[in-house]
Short mmCIF file of C-alpha atoms in Angstrom, two decimals:
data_model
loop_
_atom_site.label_atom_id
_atom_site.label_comp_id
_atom_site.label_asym_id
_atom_site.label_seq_id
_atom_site.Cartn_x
_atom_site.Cartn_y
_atom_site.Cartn_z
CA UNK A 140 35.06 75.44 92.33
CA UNK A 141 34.53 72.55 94.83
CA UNK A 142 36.57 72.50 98.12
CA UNK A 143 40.46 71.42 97.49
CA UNK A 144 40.09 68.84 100.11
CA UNK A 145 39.33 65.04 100.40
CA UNK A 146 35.89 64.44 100.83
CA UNK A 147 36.67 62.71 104.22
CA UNK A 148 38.69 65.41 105.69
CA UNK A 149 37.48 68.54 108.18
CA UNK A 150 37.52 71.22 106.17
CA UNK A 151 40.06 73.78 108.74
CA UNK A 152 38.89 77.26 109.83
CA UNK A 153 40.15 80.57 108.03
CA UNK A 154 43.41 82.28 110.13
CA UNK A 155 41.91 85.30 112.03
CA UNK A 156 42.16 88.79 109.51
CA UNK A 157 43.86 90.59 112.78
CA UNK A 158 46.94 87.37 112.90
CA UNK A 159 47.09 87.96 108.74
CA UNK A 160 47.36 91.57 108.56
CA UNK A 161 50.41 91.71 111.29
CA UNK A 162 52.11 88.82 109.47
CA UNK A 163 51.72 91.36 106.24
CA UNK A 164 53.13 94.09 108.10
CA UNK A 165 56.25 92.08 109.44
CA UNK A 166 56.85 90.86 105.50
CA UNK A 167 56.31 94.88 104.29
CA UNK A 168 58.72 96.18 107.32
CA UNK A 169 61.45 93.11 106.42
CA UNK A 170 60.97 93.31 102.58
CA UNK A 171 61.89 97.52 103.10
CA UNK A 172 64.99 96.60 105.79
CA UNK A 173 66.52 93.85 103.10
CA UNK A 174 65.64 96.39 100.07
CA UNK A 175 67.97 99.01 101.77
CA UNK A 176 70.80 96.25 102.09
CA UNK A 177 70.75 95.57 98.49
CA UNK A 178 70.92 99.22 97.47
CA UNK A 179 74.12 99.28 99.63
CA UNK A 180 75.54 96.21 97.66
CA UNK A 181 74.40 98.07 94.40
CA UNK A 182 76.47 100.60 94.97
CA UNK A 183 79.38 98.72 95.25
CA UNK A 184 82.73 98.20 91.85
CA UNK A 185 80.57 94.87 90.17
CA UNK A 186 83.95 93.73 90.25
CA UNK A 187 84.12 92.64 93.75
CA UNK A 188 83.02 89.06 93.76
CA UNK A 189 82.07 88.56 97.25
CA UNK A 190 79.50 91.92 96.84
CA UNK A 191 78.40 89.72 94.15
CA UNK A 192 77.42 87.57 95.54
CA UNK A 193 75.89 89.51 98.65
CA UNK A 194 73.84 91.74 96.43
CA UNK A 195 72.71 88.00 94.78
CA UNK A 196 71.21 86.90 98.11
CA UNK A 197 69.67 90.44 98.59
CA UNK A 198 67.81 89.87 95.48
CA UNK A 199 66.83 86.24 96.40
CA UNK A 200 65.75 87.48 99.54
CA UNK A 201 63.50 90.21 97.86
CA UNK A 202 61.88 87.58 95.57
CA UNK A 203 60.73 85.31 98.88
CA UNK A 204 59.57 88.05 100.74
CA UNK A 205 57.48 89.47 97.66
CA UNK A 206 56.27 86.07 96.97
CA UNK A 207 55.47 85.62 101.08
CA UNK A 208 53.44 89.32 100.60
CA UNK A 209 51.41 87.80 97.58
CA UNK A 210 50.69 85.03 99.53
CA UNK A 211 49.32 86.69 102.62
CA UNK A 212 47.44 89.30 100.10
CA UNK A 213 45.65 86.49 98.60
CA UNK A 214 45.19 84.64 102.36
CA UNK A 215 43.54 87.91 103.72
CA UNK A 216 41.28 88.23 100.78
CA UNK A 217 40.02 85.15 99.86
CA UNK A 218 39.42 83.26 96.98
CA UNK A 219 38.48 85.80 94.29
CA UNK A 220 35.15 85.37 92.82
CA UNK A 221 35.04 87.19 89.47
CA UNK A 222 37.38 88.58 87.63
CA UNK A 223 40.91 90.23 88.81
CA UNK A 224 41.18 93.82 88.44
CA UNK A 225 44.68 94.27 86.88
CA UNK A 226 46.87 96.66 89.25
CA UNK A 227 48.18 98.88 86.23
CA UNK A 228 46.25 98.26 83.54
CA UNK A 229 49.02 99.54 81.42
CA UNK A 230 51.64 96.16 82.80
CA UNK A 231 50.28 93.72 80.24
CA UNK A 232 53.84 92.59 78.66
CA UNK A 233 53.87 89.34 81.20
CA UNK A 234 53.37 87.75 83.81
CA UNK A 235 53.95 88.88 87.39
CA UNK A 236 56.59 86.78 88.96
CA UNK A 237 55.44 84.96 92.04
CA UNK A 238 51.88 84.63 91.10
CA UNK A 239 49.83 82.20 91.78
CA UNK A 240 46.65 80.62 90.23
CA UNK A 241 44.63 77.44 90.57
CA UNK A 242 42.98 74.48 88.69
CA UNK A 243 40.48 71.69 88.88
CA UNK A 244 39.65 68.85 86.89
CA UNK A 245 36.62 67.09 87.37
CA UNK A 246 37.17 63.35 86.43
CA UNK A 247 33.07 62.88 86.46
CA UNK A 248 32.00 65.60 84.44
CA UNK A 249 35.13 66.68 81.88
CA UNK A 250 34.65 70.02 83.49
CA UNK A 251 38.02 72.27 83.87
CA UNK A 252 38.00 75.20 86.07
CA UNK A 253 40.50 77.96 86.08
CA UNK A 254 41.78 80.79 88.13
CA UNK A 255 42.16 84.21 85.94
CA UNK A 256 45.85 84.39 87.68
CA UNK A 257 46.31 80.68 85.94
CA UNK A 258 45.76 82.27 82.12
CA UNK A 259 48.11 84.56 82.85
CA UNK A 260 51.05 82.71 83.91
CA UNK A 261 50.70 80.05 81.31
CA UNK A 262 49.56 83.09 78.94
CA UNK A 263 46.72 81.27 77.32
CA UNK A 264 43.82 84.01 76.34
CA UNK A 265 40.76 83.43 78.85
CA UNK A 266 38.27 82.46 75.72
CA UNK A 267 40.15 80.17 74.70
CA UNK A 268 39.24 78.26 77.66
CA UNK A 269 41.11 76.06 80.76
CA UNK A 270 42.84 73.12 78.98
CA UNK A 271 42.14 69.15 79.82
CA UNK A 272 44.95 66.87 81.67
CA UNK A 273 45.50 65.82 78.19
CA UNK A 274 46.10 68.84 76.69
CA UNK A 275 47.90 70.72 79.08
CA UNK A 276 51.13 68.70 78.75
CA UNK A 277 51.50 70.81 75.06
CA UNK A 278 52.68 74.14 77.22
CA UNK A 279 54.87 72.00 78.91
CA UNK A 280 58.66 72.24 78.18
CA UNK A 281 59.59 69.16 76.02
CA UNK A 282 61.87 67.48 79.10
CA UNK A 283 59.67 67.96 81.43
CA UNK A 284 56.65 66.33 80.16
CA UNK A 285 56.92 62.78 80.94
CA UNK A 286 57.65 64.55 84.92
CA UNK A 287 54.36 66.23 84.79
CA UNK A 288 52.79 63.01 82.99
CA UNK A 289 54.16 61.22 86.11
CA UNK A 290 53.35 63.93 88.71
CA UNK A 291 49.19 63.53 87.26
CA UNK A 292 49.07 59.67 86.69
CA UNK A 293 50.02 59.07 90.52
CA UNK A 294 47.61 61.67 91.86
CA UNK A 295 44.88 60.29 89.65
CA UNK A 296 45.61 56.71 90.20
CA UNK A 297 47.40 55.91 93.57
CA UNK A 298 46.01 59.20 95.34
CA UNK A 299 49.39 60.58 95.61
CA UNK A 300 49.84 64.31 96.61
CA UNK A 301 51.59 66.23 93.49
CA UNK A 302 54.23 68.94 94.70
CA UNK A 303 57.01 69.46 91.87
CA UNK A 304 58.19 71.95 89.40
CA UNK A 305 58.51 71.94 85.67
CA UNK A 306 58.66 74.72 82.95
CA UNK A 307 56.19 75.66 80.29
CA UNK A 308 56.59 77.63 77.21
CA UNK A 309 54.64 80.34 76.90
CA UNK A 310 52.73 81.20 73.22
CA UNK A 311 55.14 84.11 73.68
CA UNK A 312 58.24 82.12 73.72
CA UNK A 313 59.23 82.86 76.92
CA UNK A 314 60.13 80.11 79.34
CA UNK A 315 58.43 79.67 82.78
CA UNK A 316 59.44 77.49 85.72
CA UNK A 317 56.03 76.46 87.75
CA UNK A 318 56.05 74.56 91.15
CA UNK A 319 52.62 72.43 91.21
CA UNK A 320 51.03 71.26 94.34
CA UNK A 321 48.04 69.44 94.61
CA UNK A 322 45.60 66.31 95.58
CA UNK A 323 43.02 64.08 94.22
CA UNK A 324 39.22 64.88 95.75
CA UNK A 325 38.05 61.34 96.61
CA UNK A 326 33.63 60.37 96.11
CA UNK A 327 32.48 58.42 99.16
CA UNK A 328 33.74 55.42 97.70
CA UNK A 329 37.52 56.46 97.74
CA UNK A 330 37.55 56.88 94.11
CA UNK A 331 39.29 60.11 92.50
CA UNK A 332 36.64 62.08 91.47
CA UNK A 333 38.16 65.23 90.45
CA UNK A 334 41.81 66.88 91.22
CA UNK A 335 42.77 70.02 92.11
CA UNK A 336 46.31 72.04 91.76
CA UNK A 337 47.70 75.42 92.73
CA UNK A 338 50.39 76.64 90.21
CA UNK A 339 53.08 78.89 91.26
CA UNK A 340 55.08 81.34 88.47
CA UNK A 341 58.89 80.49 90.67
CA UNK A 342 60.96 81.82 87.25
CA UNK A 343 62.05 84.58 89.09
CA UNK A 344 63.03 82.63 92.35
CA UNK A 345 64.98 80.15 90.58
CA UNK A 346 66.69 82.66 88.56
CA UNK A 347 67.64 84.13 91.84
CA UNK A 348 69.22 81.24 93.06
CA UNK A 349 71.17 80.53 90.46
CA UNK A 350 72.83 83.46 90.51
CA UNK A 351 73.52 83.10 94.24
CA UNK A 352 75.01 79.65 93.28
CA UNK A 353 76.98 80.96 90.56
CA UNK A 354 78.25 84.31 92.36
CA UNK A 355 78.69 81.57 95.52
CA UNK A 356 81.09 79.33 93.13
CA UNK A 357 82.85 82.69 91.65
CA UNK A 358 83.83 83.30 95.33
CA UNK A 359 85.25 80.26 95.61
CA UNK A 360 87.32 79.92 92.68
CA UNK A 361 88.30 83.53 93.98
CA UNK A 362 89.45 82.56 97.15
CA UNK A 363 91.50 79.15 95.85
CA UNK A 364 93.34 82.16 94.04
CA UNK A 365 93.75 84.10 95.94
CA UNK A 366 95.02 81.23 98.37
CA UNK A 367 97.33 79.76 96.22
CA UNK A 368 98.90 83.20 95.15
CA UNK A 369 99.47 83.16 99.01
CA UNK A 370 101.58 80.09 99.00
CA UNK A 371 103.27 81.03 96.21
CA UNK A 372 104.09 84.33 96.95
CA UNK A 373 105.19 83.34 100.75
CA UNK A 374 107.28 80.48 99.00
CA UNK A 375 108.78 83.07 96.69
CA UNK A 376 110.29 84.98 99.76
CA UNK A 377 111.21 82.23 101.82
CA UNK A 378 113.59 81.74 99.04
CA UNK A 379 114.97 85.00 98.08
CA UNK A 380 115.44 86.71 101.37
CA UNK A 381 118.07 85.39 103.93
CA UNK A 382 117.10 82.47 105.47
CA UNK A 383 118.36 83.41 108.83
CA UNK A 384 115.41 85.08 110.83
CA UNK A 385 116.77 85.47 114.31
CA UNK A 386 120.10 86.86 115.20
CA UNK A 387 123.05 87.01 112.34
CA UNK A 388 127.12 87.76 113.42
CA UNK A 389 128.97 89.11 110.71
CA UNK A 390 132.91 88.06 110.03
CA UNK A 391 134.85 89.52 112.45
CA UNK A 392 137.25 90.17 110.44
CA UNK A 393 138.03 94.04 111.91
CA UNK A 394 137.44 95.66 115.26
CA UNK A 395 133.94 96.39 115.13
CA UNK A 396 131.65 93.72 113.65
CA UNK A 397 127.79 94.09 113.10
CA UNK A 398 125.09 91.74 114.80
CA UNK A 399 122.43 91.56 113.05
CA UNK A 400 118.82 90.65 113.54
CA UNK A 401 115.50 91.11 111.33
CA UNK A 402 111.85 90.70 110.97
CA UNK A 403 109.14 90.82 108.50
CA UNK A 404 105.60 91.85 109.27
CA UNK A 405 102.71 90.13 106.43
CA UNK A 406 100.01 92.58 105.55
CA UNK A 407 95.75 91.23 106.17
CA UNK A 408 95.85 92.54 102.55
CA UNK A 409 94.75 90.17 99.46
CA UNK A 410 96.13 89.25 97.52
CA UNK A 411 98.93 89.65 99.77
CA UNK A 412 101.80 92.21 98.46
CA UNK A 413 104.96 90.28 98.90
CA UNK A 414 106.82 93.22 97.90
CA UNK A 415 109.13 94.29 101.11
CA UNK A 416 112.50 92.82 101.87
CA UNK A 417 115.43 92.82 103.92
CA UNK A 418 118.68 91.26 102.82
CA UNK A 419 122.22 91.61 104.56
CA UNK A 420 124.97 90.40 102.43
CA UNK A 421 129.02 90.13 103.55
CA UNK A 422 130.69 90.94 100.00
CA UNK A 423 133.97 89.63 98.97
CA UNK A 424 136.14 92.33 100.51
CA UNK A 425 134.60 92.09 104.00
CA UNK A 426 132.18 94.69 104.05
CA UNK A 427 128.59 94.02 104.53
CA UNK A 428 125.79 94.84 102.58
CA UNK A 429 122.43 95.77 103.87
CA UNK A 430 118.97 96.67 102.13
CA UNK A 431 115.75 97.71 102.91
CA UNK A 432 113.35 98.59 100.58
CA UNK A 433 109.34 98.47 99.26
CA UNK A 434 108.21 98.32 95.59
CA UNK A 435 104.83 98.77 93.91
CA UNK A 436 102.64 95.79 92.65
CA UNK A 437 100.71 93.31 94.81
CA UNK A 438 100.82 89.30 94.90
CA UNK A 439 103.04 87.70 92.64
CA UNK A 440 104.13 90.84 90.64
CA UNK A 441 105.09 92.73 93.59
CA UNK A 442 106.84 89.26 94.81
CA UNK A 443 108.28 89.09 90.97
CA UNK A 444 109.82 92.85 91.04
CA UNK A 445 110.88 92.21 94.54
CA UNK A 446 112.86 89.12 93.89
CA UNK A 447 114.40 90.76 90.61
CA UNK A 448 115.52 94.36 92.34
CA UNK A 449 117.17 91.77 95.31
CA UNK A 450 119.22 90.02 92.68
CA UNK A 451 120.49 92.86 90.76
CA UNK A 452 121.32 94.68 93.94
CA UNK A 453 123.42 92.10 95.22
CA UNK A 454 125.10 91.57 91.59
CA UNK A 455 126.22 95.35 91.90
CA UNK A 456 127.52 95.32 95.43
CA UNK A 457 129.45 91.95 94.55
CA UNK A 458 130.65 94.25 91.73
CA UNK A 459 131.68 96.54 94.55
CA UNK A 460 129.56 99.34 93.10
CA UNK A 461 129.19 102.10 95.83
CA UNK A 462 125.60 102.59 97.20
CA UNK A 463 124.82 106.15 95.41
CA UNK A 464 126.01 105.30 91.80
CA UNK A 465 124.27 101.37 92.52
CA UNK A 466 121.01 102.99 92.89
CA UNK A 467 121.44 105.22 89.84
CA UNK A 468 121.86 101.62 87.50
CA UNK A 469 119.15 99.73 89.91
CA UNK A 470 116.81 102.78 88.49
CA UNK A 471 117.54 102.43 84.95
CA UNK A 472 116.49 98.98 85.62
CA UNK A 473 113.38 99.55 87.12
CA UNK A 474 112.84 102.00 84.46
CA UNK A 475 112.86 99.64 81.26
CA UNK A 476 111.33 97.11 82.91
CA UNK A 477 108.50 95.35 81.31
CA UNK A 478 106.53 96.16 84.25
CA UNK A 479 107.81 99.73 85.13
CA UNK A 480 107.09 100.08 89.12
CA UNK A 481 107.81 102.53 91.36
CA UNK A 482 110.23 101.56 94.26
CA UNK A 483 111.48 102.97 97.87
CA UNK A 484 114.89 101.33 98.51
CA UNK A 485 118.12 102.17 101.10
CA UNK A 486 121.02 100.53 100.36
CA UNK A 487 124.31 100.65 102.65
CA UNK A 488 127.60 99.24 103.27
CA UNK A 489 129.38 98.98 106.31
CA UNK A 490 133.12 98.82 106.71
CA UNK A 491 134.46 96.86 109.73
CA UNK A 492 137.61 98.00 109.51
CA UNK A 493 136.58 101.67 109.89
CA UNK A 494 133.12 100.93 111.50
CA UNK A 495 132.15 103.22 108.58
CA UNK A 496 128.28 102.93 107.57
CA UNK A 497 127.77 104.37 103.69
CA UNK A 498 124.26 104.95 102.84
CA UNK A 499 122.02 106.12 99.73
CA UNK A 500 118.39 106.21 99.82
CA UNK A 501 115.82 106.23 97.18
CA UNK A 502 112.44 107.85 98.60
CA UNK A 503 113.05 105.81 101.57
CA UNK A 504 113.17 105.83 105.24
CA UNK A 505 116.01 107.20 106.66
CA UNK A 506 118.13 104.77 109.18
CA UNK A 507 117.48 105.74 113.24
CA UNK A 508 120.74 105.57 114.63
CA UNK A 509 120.68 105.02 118.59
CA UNK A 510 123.56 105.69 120.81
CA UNK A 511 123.73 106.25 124.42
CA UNK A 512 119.95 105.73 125.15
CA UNK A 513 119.15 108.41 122.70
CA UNK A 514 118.21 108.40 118.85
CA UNK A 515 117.51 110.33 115.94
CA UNK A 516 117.36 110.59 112.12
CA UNK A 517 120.35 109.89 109.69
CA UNK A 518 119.88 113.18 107.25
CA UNK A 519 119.15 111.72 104.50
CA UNK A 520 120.99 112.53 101.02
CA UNK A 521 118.86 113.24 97.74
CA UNK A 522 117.54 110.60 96.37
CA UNK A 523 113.83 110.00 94.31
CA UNK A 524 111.56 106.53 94.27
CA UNK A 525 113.20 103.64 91.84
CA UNK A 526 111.19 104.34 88.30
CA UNK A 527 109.81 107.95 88.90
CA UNK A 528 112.47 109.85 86.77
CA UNK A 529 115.05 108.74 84.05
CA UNK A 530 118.33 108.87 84.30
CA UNK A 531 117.83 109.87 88.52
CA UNK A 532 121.37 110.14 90.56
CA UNK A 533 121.62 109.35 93.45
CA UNK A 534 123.96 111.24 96.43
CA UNK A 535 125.38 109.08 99.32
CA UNK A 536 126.21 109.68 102.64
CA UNK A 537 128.24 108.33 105.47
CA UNK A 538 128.73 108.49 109.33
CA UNK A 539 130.69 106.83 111.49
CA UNK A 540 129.68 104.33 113.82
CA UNK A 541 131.00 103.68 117.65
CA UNK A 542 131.00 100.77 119.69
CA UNK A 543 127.63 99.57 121.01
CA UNK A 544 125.62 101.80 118.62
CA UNK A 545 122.18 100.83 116.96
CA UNK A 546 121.22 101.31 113.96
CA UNK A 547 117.46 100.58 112.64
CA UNK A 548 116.37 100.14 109.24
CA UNK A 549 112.73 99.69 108.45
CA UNK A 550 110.52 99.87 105.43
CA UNK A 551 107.60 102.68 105.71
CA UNK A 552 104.89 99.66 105.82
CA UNK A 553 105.95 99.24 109.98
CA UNK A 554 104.92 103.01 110.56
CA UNK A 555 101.78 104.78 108.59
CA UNK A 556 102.02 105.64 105.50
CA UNK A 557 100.21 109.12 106.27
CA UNK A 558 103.04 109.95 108.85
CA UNK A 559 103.62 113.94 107.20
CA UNK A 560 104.36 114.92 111.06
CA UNK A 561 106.95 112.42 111.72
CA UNK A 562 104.81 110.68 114.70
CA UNK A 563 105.50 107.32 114.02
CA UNK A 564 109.08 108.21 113.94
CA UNK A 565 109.21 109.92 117.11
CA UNK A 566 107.35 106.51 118.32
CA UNK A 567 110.29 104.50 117.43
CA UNK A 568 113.05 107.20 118.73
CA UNK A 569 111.11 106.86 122.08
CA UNK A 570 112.04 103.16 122.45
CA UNK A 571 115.67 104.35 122.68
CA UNK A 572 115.54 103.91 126.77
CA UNK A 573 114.44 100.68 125.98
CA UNK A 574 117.02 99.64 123.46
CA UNK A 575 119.85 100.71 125.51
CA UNK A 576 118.89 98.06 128.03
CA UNK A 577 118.74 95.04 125.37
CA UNK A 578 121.76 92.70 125.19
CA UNK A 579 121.39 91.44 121.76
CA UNK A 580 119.85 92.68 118.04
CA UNK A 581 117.36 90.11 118.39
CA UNK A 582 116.09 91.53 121.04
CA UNK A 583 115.80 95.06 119.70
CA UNK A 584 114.09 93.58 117.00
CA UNK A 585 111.82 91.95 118.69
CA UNK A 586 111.33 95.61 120.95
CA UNK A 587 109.98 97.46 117.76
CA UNK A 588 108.22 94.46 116.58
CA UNK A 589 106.16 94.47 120.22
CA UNK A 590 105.62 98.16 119.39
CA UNK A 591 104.68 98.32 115.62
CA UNK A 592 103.44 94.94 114.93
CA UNK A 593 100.48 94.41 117.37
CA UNK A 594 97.71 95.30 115.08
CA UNK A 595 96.20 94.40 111.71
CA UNK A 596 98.44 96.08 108.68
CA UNK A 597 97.40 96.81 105.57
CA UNK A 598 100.86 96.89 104.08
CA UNK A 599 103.35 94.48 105.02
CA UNK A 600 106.83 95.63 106.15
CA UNK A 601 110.28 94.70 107.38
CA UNK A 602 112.53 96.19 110.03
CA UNK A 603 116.13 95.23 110.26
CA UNK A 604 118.75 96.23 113.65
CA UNK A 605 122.26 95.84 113.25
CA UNK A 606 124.26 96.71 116.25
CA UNK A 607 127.60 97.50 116.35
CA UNK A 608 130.07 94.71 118.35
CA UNK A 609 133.23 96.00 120.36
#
């Protein structure tokens, strides 16, 4: 096969075997190092989109650097002069992605010369013989032929370089995409006298990409979700907890009234769980009401069950339903739910006029009760999660409360969940020193906060100080 180069153009010398054979061993030691990535993405739930769409760009990755291996193969050894040894002789169901073979057409003498890589990409038995310019627009996908038609007539005519892709149909049925790159070989006089192409199998490259693009646009759509179930859960509890967030008095209607003052701590998590609250509530006979609690679910169903266990508390204690028995009929709720969940709620009342603090707990937290720069524990009475057993009841107990004392409620998203030794609690009992010195709830609130709420959560969580006035 002549020379693919214009007759008028220095033919360039060969790349030095040593320069070759390290740019092979660079592709072989990257190809192995990007392999090992996308066995780690393989072994990842195919339900994660984002891993999708990592292990997609592994596998595009793989195709290139197999296709820049081939490449350098063929560079290092030449243009083959007889027949190709297959590698397997047993691999004859296709073609192997990435390969390339070559064609020339010889304007002067109707003579057509083909690479053996060339038959096998297009799939055309080697006795039946290379095909003419005319004929070879038949393999050609039916949309793509007047591309090729125009890719040929401007080499052939106006000397223009081809370089573009187009799919063929193999006698086999399968569909091939090809990239094509080539130039006219010009006589002495200018004229085209033959043209030559190299023809590159890219099925499996394209295929590639397209994946990446679709796992890429999957993401996307994933994340506009997953943002909007943000906004909506966020907007949900902007409007069903209190809408004070710094300091709240209390009627004063008695001797000792509370101060209150709360926080709430998002989660990194998404979708985000929207499930903790806080509420404080003064109830038609003076006392207040105050709730902490945590249910199951994430995003807009945790926001959902959250929003509906808020309303039906209040309902009761409007009712004036005592916190013990109010639990037991917030759990029969939970329990014939459509969405049965399991939930961790403490519910109290306070009574001004007897600075009296009643308290029931469902597999919750207990309150920390500081007084005189000290703190501990409320004992807890008996109590299991919202929706874990039928028919549950709940005990309640009650302390009473002195001048100047603190009393913390917190959901168990501010501390770890893991905390079997009581270590996070002790953490917070140790701020007592602190506490004592504040002159307002919203400053013990924002004590704990400065203590809990410094690093990246994976639950969200809500903390609550009411201090005693007087």
């Amino acid at each position: 096969m002549p020379s693919p180069l214009f007759a008028d153009r220095p033919a360039q010398q060969p790349p030095e075997r040593g320069t070759v054979d390290a740019l092979i061993t660079q592709t072989r030691r990257l190809r192995g190092e990007v392999d090992a990535v996308r066995r780690d993405t393989s072994a990842v739930d195919d339900g994660d989109t984002r891993m999708r769409w990592q292990r997609a760009l592994c596998d595009l990755a793989v195709h290139q650097l197999d296709d820049l291996g081939a490449h350098l193969d063929q560079l290092r050894a030449g243009r083959p002069e007889g027949p190709a040894a297959p590698e397997d002789p047993g691999e004859t169901a296709g073609p192997v992605p990435g390969r390339v073979g070559s064609a020339e057409w010889d304007l002067l003498t109707d003579e057509v010369s083909w690479s053996d890589e060339l038959y096998e990409i297009l799939g055309r038995p080697p006795e039946s013989g290379p095909m003419t310019l005319d004929e070879l627009p038949s393999l050609v996908f039916y949309d793509d032929q007047a591309l090729l038609t125009a890719l040929v007539t401007g080499c052939l005519i106006d000397g223009r370089p081809i370089d573009g892709e187009f799919r063929v149909v193999r006698p086999d049925g399968r569909v091939r995409t090809l990239h094509m790159r080539g130039e006219p070989v010009l006589d002495p006089d200018g004229c085209t006298a033959s043209m030559w192409a190299v023809l590159r199998d890219i099925s499996e490259l394209r295929r590639s990409e397209r994946t990446v693009r679709d796992t890429r646009a999957s993401l996307r759509r994933e994340q506009r979700v997953t943002q909007t179930e943000r906004r909506l859960v966020a907007e949900l509890q902007e409007a069903v907890l209190p809408s004070w967030r710094g300091a709240l008095r209390t009627s004063t209607s008695g001797p000792a009234a509370l101060e209150l003052a709360a926080r709430h701590l998002p989660s990194a998590a998404d979708p985000p769980s929207g499930r903790d609250w806080y509420d404080a509530l003064e109830l038609p006979d003076g006392d207040t009401l105050l709730t902490v609690g945590d249910l199951s679910g994430q995003g807009m169903a945790g926001a959902s069950s959250m929003a509906m266990t808020l309303g039906a508390l209040r309902g009761m204690a409007v009712a004036g339903i005592e916190p013990g028995a109010l639990l037991g009929h917030l759990n029969q709720l939970v329990d014939a739910s459509e969405q049965p969940s399991l939930g961790s709620v403490l519910c109290s009342r306070y009574r001004p006029a007897t600075r009296t603090f009643s308290w029931a707990q469902a597999g919750h937290p207990a309150p920390l009760l500081f007084r005189g720069g000290t703190g501990r524990a409320l004992t807890p009475p008996d109590g299991v999660l919202l929706g874990a057993t039928p028919g549950a009841a709940y005990e309640q107990a009650e302390v009473r409360l002195l001048p100047g004392d603190l009393l913390v409620l917190h959901t168990d998203g501010l501390t770890r969940a893991d905390d079997s030794t009581g270590t996070e609690r002790d953490r917070l009992l140790a701020l007592a020193p602190r506490l004592a010195g504040t002159r307002s709830a919203q400053e013990c609130a924002g004590a704990v906060v400065e203590e809990f709420g410094g690093t990246e959560r994976a639950d969200d969580a809500c903390v609550m100080v009411a201090r005693v006035s007087g």
